[in-house]
Amino acid sequence: MNDTAAKETFSFQTEVGQLLDIVAGSLYSNREIFLRELISNASDACDKRRYEALSDPSLLEGGQDFEITLDVNKKAKTLSVSDNGIGMSHPDLLETLGTIAKSGTGAFLNALKDGEKGDLGLIGQFGVGFYSSFMVAESVEVLTRKAGEKKSWRWASDGKGEFTIEAAERETAGTTVTLHLKKDAKEFLEEERVRHIVRTYSDHISFPVKLGEDNLNSASAIWKRVPKEVTEEQHTEFYHHTAHAFDKPWLTLHNRNEGVVSYTNLLYVPSSPPFDLFEPDRKSHVKLYVNRVFITDDTKGLLPPYLRFLRGVVDSEDLSLNVSREMLQTDPKLTKIRTGLTKKVITELKKKATKAAEEYAEFWSNFGSVLKEGLVEDVDLRDRLLEICRFTSTQGDGLISLTDYIERCKEGQDVIYYIAGDDLNKIKQSPHLEGFKAKGIEVLLLSDHVDEFWLQHIPEFEGKQFKSVTRGSADLDQIKGDDKSDDKKDDEQSPSLDDLIAAIKIELGDAVKDVRPSKRLTDSPVCLIADDGDIDMNMERLLKRHGQLDGGMPRVLELNPDHGIIQKLAERAKAEKASADELLQDVAHLLLDQARIADGELPLNASEFNRRLNTVVGHAL
Ligand code: ADP
Ligand code: MG
């Protein structure tokens, strides 16, 4: 025998190998999902061939009906899934089944390690569903021929580190995946069991799924049905298929839209965030169909990137089947659809936000930071987007809208105060908030990375400017707050800080831009702020992190005139010859470093900081 000569052996890429070890060794109880994955791949393959044939009709080999055929062979103990879809070439096989790890491979391994999220049933979500066959099969064969090519190939593996590819015979284009079932997986040789699995997981597949002469599924496009007649279960199942997801849809939008351009949308908002939400390509995953023919699931232009959390299908009979995907992107009809869909989605979100605030809070924690990208990118709909934005604030744990904020503004308050930073818990503790808290003035806590960016584009809301509490003068006296100590403070004359300020300025030199008495502090002795017109502190941190800024700008050091330490220091500065007072000099630096630490930064010079701290402690002992 000489057929080994033509057989090539390959090793699985490392991560794929690890994945297979886990899959093959698992005792996962819902193993039947392998069939869902294989049928889903067969359906994708039929979609692809139908699409490719639009521009090259020869690929259809003379008109053909697409179908997926299941076959059980009790004697050979095999179950196979055949399709007459696009098929795979030799390079396709190498690329998709083993030598290259898809981006989802590592993500799936991590999810499995992280016991809470880890569930083998999620395998399809990570784009590696094919490998689930090894849960039930001791070996798998793939016999395939790509449409338009003459050569056929057999891919085979027992999932233990290697696979082989050899030339083979297949009469027509398409793919047959044959599973040699494990001893404990004989149940999948029972026709009744197979029927049941297909009805449970794959009823919505729009090509017939056949076992012998029988059609196992309804094979109609669910989005073309009358919306009221589609049940919640059917939606969930279809959503699972089309989104490769396994949560429930948080929101379903199923509409038929008639107009200059008519289309149907069946869109889902997931109830948990997909793993690739923040990948740099910000790809949309909604599938575009033209009159039930699948075109692409990567249509730029169908939906704006800030709605990329949406899943589902858009089908329009008014788009032309005969243009390329690239041309489609700039088709004015597609633009019309995009505008219509975007407005529809925002309107539905707004309904939820007003009628079901708690549910909306879940959506917001999943996708709020994505939606906020639209504040920068979609000038036309900016105001409508702002209406559905929600924020945390210093008042209460719930989410508020900007309208809520404006309603709760104090008399005389003509700006919207906010503090921005990476970490919500840290910014909550910031000394900059002390004076605001004491007066009961609400401050928005902005901890999403996009917040700084939309703030650059939206200077005000309903006539009130956005203003960072870490920036510029904060004249809280003008605002009528609930601070009980207000009147008391005016009577008690705080000691003059002039001498102390002069001494600190001399000592710190260029390290600070200015030193001033503060109105925003109640408990802390000092804080750093950005001067009016200077770049805000959090923005500076972001720019530095992205390498767009080298050194920082010197900040203004504010002193709390009511703080015991500052008052004592003021006395001392008045009495002594301050320029020769070494203790005062050390303390000046320590105050600056203390303010930096409160902002989450390091002291300017760690060893000097330690030396000074020790000296000052030494004095006190
Ligand atoms: P996904 O379907 O998410 O891409 P899978 O692991 O299920 O991930 O499949 C991997 C790839 O293998 C597919 O993207 C496709 O390119 C190829 N493939 C699998 N099954 C078939 C099939 N029946 N026909 C053609 N290609 C297939
Ligand atoms: Mg798949």
Short mmCIF file of C-alpha atoms in Angstrom, two decimals, residues 219-583:
data_model
loop_
_atom_site.label_atom_id
_atom_site.label_comp_id
_atom_site.label_asym_id
_atom_site.label_seq_id
_atom_site.Cartn_x
_atom_site.Cartn_y
_atom_site.Cartn_z
CA ALA A 219 -36.22 25.79 7.67
CA SER A 220 -37.78 29.22 7.38
CA ALA A 221 -36.11 32.52 8.06
CA ILE A 222 -37.42 33.46 11.49
CA TRP A 223 -37.06 37.18 10.84
CA LYS A 224 -39.55 36.93 7.97
CA ARG A 225 -42.27 35.65 10.24
CA VAL A 226 -44.89 37.93 11.74
CA PRO A 227 -43.18 39.36 14.84
CA LYS A 228 -46.07 38.52 17.17
CA GLU A 229 -45.94 34.87 16.18
CA VAL A 230 -42.33 34.30 17.18
CA THR A 231 -42.08 32.95 20.71
CA GLU A 232 -39.52 33.96 23.28
CA GLU A 233 -37.94 30.48 23.10
CA GLN A 234 -37.60 30.75 19.35
CA HIS A 235 -35.95 34.12 19.73
CA THR A 236 -33.52 32.82 22.31
CA GLU A 237 -32.59 29.85 20.15
CA PHE A 238 -32.10 31.98 17.06
CA TYR A 239 -30.12 34.53 19.02
CA HIS A 240 -27.85 31.75 20.28
CA HIS A 241 -27.26 30.60 16.74
CA THR A 242 -26.76 33.92 15.07
CA ALA A 243 -24.72 35.54 17.83
CA HIS A 244 -22.81 32.44 18.90
CA ALA A 245 -23.97 33.48 22.34
CA PHE A 246 -25.59 31.62 25.20
CA ASP A 247 -27.17 34.24 27.35
CA LYS A 248 -30.71 35.48 26.86
CA PRO A 249 -31.36 38.54 24.76
CA TRP A 250 -31.83 41.52 27.05
CA LEU A 251 -33.88 43.26 24.39
CA THR A 252 -35.38 42.05 21.10
CA LEU A 253 -36.24 44.41 18.25
CA HIS A 254 -38.20 42.72 15.51
CA ASN A 255 -39.69 45.10 12.96
CA ARG A 256 -40.75 45.36 9.38
CA ASN A 257 -39.97 48.83 8.00
CA GLU A 258 -41.66 50.07 4.82
CA GLY A 259 -40.46 53.20 3.05
CA VAL A 260 -38.14 54.41 0.33
CA VAL A 261 -36.00 51.50 1.40
CA SER A 262 -37.87 48.61 2.97
CA TYR A 263 -36.20 46.22 5.36
CA THR A 264 -36.74 43.87 8.25
CA ASN A 265 -34.68 43.98 11.38
CA LEU A 266 -34.38 41.33 14.04
CA LEU A 267 -31.88 42.76 16.47
CA TYR A 268 -30.88 41.58 19.92
CA VAL A 269 -29.13 43.36 22.74
CA PRO A 270 -27.22 40.67 24.70
CA SER A 271 -27.62 40.47 28.45
CA SER A 272 -23.90 39.97 28.99
CA PRO A 273 -21.00 41.54 27.13
CA PRO A 274 -19.37 39.55 24.28
CA PHE A 275 -15.68 38.85 24.79
CA ASP A 276 -14.49 40.92 21.84
CA LEU A 277 -16.42 44.07 22.65
CA PHE A 278 -13.29 46.16 23.04
CA GLU A 279 -11.19 44.77 20.21
CA PRO A 280 -9.68 47.64 18.23
CA ASP A 281 -11.57 46.87 14.98
CA ARG A 282 -14.92 47.66 16.68
CA LYS A 283 -16.61 45.34 14.23
CA SER A 284 -20.35 45.05 13.85
CA HIS A 285 -21.70 41.50 14.05
CA VAL A 286 -25.17 42.04 12.68
CA LYS A 287 -25.75 39.90 9.61
CA LEU A 288 -26.91 41.51 6.40
CA TYR A 289 -29.23 39.58 4.10
CA VAL A 290 -30.62 40.68 0.79
CA ASN A 291 -33.94 38.99 0.28
CA ARG A 292 -32.96 36.04 2.48
CA VAL A 293 -29.56 35.63 0.88
CA PHE A 294 -26.80 36.05 3.41
CA ILE A 295 -24.35 38.75 2.32
CA THR A 296 -21.97 39.39 5.20
CA ASP A 297 -21.66 39.70 8.94
CA ASP A 298 -19.02 42.38 8.61
CA THR A 299 -20.85 45.22 6.91
CA LYS A 300 -19.20 48.48 7.63
CA GLY A 301 -21.91 51.04 7.36
CA LEU A 302 -24.86 48.96 8.46
CA LEU A 303 -24.65 50.16 12.04
CA PRO A 304 -22.37 52.66 13.78
CA PRO A 305 -19.49 51.17 15.80
CA TYR A 306 -21.00 52.46 19.04
CA LEU A 307 -23.87 49.98 18.57
CA ARG A 308 -21.52 47.04 18.01
CA PHE A 309 -23.01 45.15 20.94
CA LEU A 310 -26.08 44.43 18.80
CA ARG A 311 -26.54 40.99 17.30
CA GLY A 312 -29.05 39.65 14.80
CA VAL A 313 -30.13 40.14 11.23
CA VAL A 314 -31.12 42.90 8.83
CA ASP A 315 -32.75 41.84 5.55
CA SER A 316 -33.68 44.20 2.74
CA GLU A 317 -35.06 43.37 -0.67
CA ASP A 318 -34.19 46.86 -1.89
CA LEU A 319 -30.44 46.40 -1.87
CA SER A 320 -28.84 45.02 -4.99
CA LEU A 321 -27.56 41.47 -4.92
CA ASN A 322 -25.16 42.19 -7.70
CA VAL A 323 -22.80 44.61 -6.04
CA SER A 324 -19.72 43.69 -4.08
CA ARG A 325 -19.63 43.92 -0.29
CA GLU A 326 -17.30 46.89 -0.62
CA MET A 327 -19.67 48.80 -2.92
CA LEU A 328 -22.55 48.00 -0.64
CA GLN A 329 -20.91 49.87 2.20
CA THR A 330 -21.28 53.16 0.38
CA ASP A 331 -24.74 52.49 -1.07
CA PRO A 332 -27.00 55.40 -0.07
CA LYS A 333 -29.77 52.89 0.59
CA LEU A 334 -27.62 51.25 3.22
CA THR A 335 -27.08 54.66 4.77
CA LYS A 336 -30.85 55.08 5.00
CA ILE A 337 -31.16 51.73 6.73
CA ARG A 338 -28.38 52.67 9.12
CA THR A 339 -30.04 55.92 10.10
CA GLY A 340 -33.40 54.23 10.56
CA LEU A 341 -31.96 51.42 12.66
CA THR A 342 -29.86 53.70 14.82
CA LYS A 343 -32.81 55.91 15.69
CA LYS A 344 -34.98 52.89 16.35
CA VAL A 345 -32.45 51.39 18.74
CA ILE A 346 -31.99 54.67 20.62
CA THR A 347 -35.76 55.10 20.92
CA GLU A 348 -36.19 51.61 22.33
CA LEU A 349 -33.33 52.11 24.77
CA LYS A 350 -34.90 55.33 25.91
CA LYS A 351 -38.17 53.55 26.62
CA LYS A 352 -36.33 51.06 28.79
CA ALA A 353 -34.36 53.79 30.51
CA THR A 354 -37.51 55.61 31.55
CA LYS A 355 -39.84 52.67 32.18
CA ALA A 356 -37.49 50.07 33.62
CA ALA A 357 -34.62 51.92 35.23
CA GLU A 358 -33.24 48.86 37.04
CA GLU A 359 -33.11 46.73 33.94
CA TYR A 360 -31.57 49.62 32.08
CA ALA A 361 -28.87 49.85 34.74
CA GLU A 362 -27.79 46.32 33.78
CA PHE A 363 -27.60 47.28 30.15
CA TRP A 364 -25.71 50.40 31.08
CA SER A 365 -23.07 48.58 33.08
CA ASN A 366 -22.50 46.22 30.13
CA PHE A 367 -22.58 48.62 27.22
CA GLY A 368 -22.72 52.20 28.51
CA SER A 369 -19.09 52.87 27.78
CA VAL A 370 -19.55 51.65 24.20
CA LEU A 371 -22.66 53.76 23.67
CA LYS A 372 -20.84 56.84 24.95
CA GLU A 373 -18.45 56.59 22.00
CA GLY A 374 -21.42 57.83 19.99
CA LEU A 375 -21.35 61.15 21.86
CA VAL A 376 -18.09 61.87 20.06
CA GLU A 377 -18.80 60.16 16.75
CA ASP A 378 -22.44 60.85 16.01
CA VAL A 379 -22.95 64.59 16.06
CA ASP A 380 -26.47 64.35 14.64
CA LEU A 381 -27.79 62.11 17.36
CA ARG A 382 -25.65 63.46 20.19
CA ASP A 383 -28.54 65.02 22.09
CA ARG A 384 -30.63 61.90 21.87
CA LEU A 385 -27.72 59.83 23.07
CA LEU A 386 -27.07 62.18 25.97
CA GLU A 387 -30.65 61.61 27.10
CA ILE A 388 -30.05 57.90 27.54
CA CYS A 389 -26.64 58.23 29.21
CA ARG A 390 -26.53 57.40 32.88
CA PHE A 391 -23.97 58.35 35.51
CA THR A 392 -22.89 57.55 39.01
CA SER A 393 -22.63 60.51 41.31
CA THR A 394 -21.71 61.45 44.86
CA GLN A 395 -25.39 61.20 45.80
CA GLY A 396 -26.71 57.70 46.22
CA ASP A 397 -25.60 54.45 44.61
CA GLY A 398 -28.02 54.52 41.70
CA LEU A 399 -27.58 55.90 38.23
CA ILE A 400 -28.77 59.34 37.26
CA SER A 401 -29.39 61.17 34.00
CA LEU A 402 -28.09 64.64 33.26
CA THR A 403 -31.65 65.91 33.56
CA ASP A 404 -31.79 64.49 37.10
CA TYR A 405 -28.54 66.29 37.85
CA ILE A 406 -29.82 69.64 36.56
CA GLU A 407 -33.00 69.27 38.63
CA ARG A 408 -30.96 68.73 41.78
CA CYS A 409 -28.54 71.63 41.21
CA LYS A 410 -28.25 74.02 44.12
CA GLU A 411 -29.29 77.63 43.88
CA GLY A 412 -26.51 79.61 42.24
CA GLN A 413 -24.84 76.53 40.77
CA ASP A 414 -24.31 77.20 37.10
CA VAL A 415 -21.98 74.33 36.23
CA ILE A 416 -22.13 70.52 36.19
CA TYR A 417 -19.36 69.27 38.44
CA TYR A 418 -17.55 66.04 37.71
CA ILE A 419 -14.46 64.16 38.71
CA ALA A 420 -12.82 61.76 36.27
CA GLY A 421 -10.40 58.87 36.86
CA ASP A 422 -9.87 55.18 36.15
CA ASP A 423 -11.09 53.78 39.36
CA LEU A 424 -14.52 54.62 40.72
CA ASN A 425 -13.61 53.74 44.29
CA LYS A 426 -10.53 55.91 44.20
CA ILE A 427 -12.20 58.97 42.79
CA LYS A 428 -15.01 58.62 45.33
CA GLN A 429 -12.38 59.13 48.06
CA SER A 430 -10.70 62.10 46.43
CA PRO A 431 -10.04 65.08 48.73
CA HIS A 432 -11.22 67.33 45.93
CA LEU A 433 -14.76 66.30 46.74
CA GLU A 434 -14.69 67.29 50.40
CA GLY A 435 -16.06 70.80 50.06
CA PHE A 436 -18.71 69.64 47.61
CA LYS A 437 -19.85 66.88 49.91
CA ALA A 438 -20.03 69.28 52.85
CA LYS A 439 -22.28 71.60 50.90
CA GLY A 440 -24.35 68.78 49.46
CA ILE A 441 -23.35 69.71 45.90
CA GLU A 442 -23.64 66.69 43.63
CA VAL A 443 -20.59 65.66 41.59
CA LEU A 444 -20.64 63.17 38.70
CA LEU A 445 -18.13 60.33 39.08
CA LEU A 446 -16.78 59.52 35.62
CA SER A 447 -14.64 56.40 35.51
CA ASP A 448 -14.96 55.21 31.91
CA HIS A 449 -12.01 55.71 29.64
CA VAL A 450 -14.27 57.38 27.06
CA ASP A 451 -15.50 60.05 29.45
CA GLU A 452 -12.58 62.39 28.93
CA PHE A 453 -13.14 62.23 25.21
CA TRP A 454 -16.78 63.10 24.99
CA LEU A 455 -16.22 65.86 27.53
CA GLN A 456 -13.90 67.46 24.98
CA HIS A 457 -16.74 67.54 22.48
CA ILE A 458 -19.64 68.45 24.70
CA PRO A 459 -18.82 71.56 26.70
CA GLU A 460 -22.27 72.00 28.23
CA PHE A 461 -25.72 70.55 28.84
CA GLU A 462 -28.81 72.77 29.05
CA GLY A 463 -26.69 75.87 29.41
CA LYS A 464 -24.52 74.51 32.23
CA GLN A 465 -20.85 73.88 31.54
CA PHE A 466 -19.12 70.69 32.59
CA LYS A 467 -16.40 71.44 35.10
CA SER A 468 -13.88 69.17 36.75
CA VAL A 469 -13.58 69.58 40.52
CA THR A 470 -9.83 69.09 40.10
CA ARG A 471 -9.53 72.14 37.97
CA GLY A 472 -9.55 75.92 38.33
CA SER A 473 -11.05 78.03 41.03
CA ALA A 474 -13.93 76.49 42.85
CA ASP A 475 -15.90 79.31 44.34
CA LEU A 476 -18.34 77.29 46.33
CA ASP A 477 -19.38 80.34 48.37
CA GLN A 478 -21.70 81.49 45.60
CA ILE A 479 -23.67 78.30 45.81
CA LYS A 480 -26.29 77.94 48.48
CA GLY A 481 -25.47 74.54 49.88
CA ASP A 482 -26.71 72.62 52.92
CA ASP A 483 -23.48 73.21 54.83
CA LYS A 484 -24.42 73.93 58.45
CA SER A 485 -21.00 75.37 59.20
CA ASP A 486 -21.28 78.06 56.51
CA ASP A 487 -22.20 80.95 58.81
CA LYS A 488 -19.85 79.91 61.53
CA LYS A 489 -16.94 79.98 59.13
CA ASP A 490 -17.57 83.55 58.10
CA ASP A 491 -17.40 84.76 61.68
CA GLU A 492 -14.26 82.92 62.63
CA GLN A 493 -11.43 84.71 60.97
CA SER A 494 -8.92 82.13 59.72
CA PRO A 495 -5.31 83.18 60.25
CA SER A 496 -3.65 84.71 57.21
CA LEU A 497 -1.81 82.20 55.08
CA ASP A 498 0.23 84.83 53.24
CA ASP A 499 3.57 84.12 54.94
CA LEU A 500 3.13 80.37 54.71
CA ILE A 501 2.21 80.57 51.04
CA ALA A 502 5.23 82.74 50.32
CA ALA A 503 7.53 80.30 52.14
CA ILE A 504 6.13 77.25 50.35
CA LYS A 505 6.37 78.95 46.97
CA ILE A 506 10.03 79.72 47.50
CA GLU A 507 10.76 76.19 48.68
CA LEU A 508 8.86 74.32 45.94
CA GLY A 509 9.88 76.61 43.10
CA ASP A 510 8.98 75.20 39.67
CA ALA A 511 7.46 72.06 41.14
CA VAL A 512 4.17 73.93 41.53
CA LYS A 513 2.50 76.53 39.39
CA ASP A 514 1.06 78.41 42.34
CA VAL A 515 0.07 77.99 45.99
CA ARG A 516 -3.39 79.18 47.08
CA PRO A 517 -5.89 78.89 49.90
CA SER A 518 -8.60 76.35 49.11
CA LYS A 519 -12.36 76.43 49.26
CA ARG A 520 -12.86 72.84 48.22
CA LEU A 521 -11.26 71.09 51.21
CA THR A 522 -12.74 70.30 54.59
CA ASP A 523 -10.77 67.34 56.00
CA SER A 524 -7.51 67.17 54.07
CA PRO A 525 -4.79 69.78 54.50
CA VAL A 526 -3.87 70.04 50.81
CA CYS A 527 -4.77 69.06 47.27
CA LEU A 528 -3.46 69.65 43.78
CA ILE A 529 -5.58 71.17 41.08
CA ALA A 530 -5.13 72.05 37.43
CA ASP A 531 -5.23 75.77 36.79
CA ASP A 532 -8.03 77.21 34.66
CA GLY A 533 -7.02 76.70 31.05
CA ASP A 534 -4.54 73.94 31.93
CA ILE A 535 -5.17 70.37 30.94
CA ASP A 536 -7.21 68.39 33.49
CA MET A 537 -5.26 65.97 35.69
CA ASN A 538 -6.98 62.80 34.53
CA MET A 539 -6.64 63.79 30.88
CA GLU A 540 -2.94 64.35 31.49
CA ARG A 541 -2.63 60.87 32.99
CA LEU A 542 -4.38 59.37 29.97
CA LEU A 543 -2.18 61.21 27.48
CA LYS A 544 0.95 60.15 29.34
CA ARG A 545 -0.15 56.55 29.35
CA HIS A 546 -0.64 56.65 25.58
CA GLY A 547 2.76 58.25 25.10
CA GLN A 548 1.25 61.49 23.82
CA LEU A 549 2.69 63.63 26.57
CA ASP A 550 6.07 63.52 28.34
CA GLY A 551 6.42 65.56 31.51
CA GLY A 552 3.34 66.82 33.30
CA MET A 553 2.44 70.45 33.86
CA PRO A 554 3.11 71.97 37.26
CA ARG A 555 -0.08 72.10 39.30
CA VAL A 556 -1.55 74.53 41.77
CA LEU A 557 -1.17 73.43 45.40
CA GLU A 558 -4.19 74.40 47.48
CA LEU A 559 -4.01 74.72 51.27
CA ASN A 560 -6.97 74.19 53.56
CA PRO A 561 -7.12 77.31 55.80
CA ASP A 562 -9.31 75.48 58.33
CA HIS A 563 -6.98 72.55 58.83
CA GLY A 564 -5.08 72.35 62.13
CA ILE A 565 -1.72 71.61 60.56
CA ILE A 566 -1.99 74.41 58.04
CA GLN A 567 -2.99 76.86 60.79
CA LYS A 568 -0.03 75.87 62.94
CA LEU A 569 2.30 76.11 59.99
CA ALA A 570 0.88 79.57 59.22
CA GLU A 571 1.68 80.70 62.78
CA ARG A 572 5.16 79.29 62.49
CA ALA A 573 5.78 80.96 59.12
CA LYS A 574 4.74 84.27 60.60
CA ALA A 575 6.91 83.97 63.67
CA GLU A 576 10.12 82.43 62.39
CA LYS A 577 12.37 83.55 59.68
CA ALA A 578 10.70 81.20 57.29
CA SER A 579 13.44 81.02 54.70
CA ALA A 580 15.80 79.54 57.27
CA ASP A 581 13.26 77.17 58.84
CA GLU A 582 14.36 73.69 57.82
CA LEU A 583 11.30 71.99 59.27
#
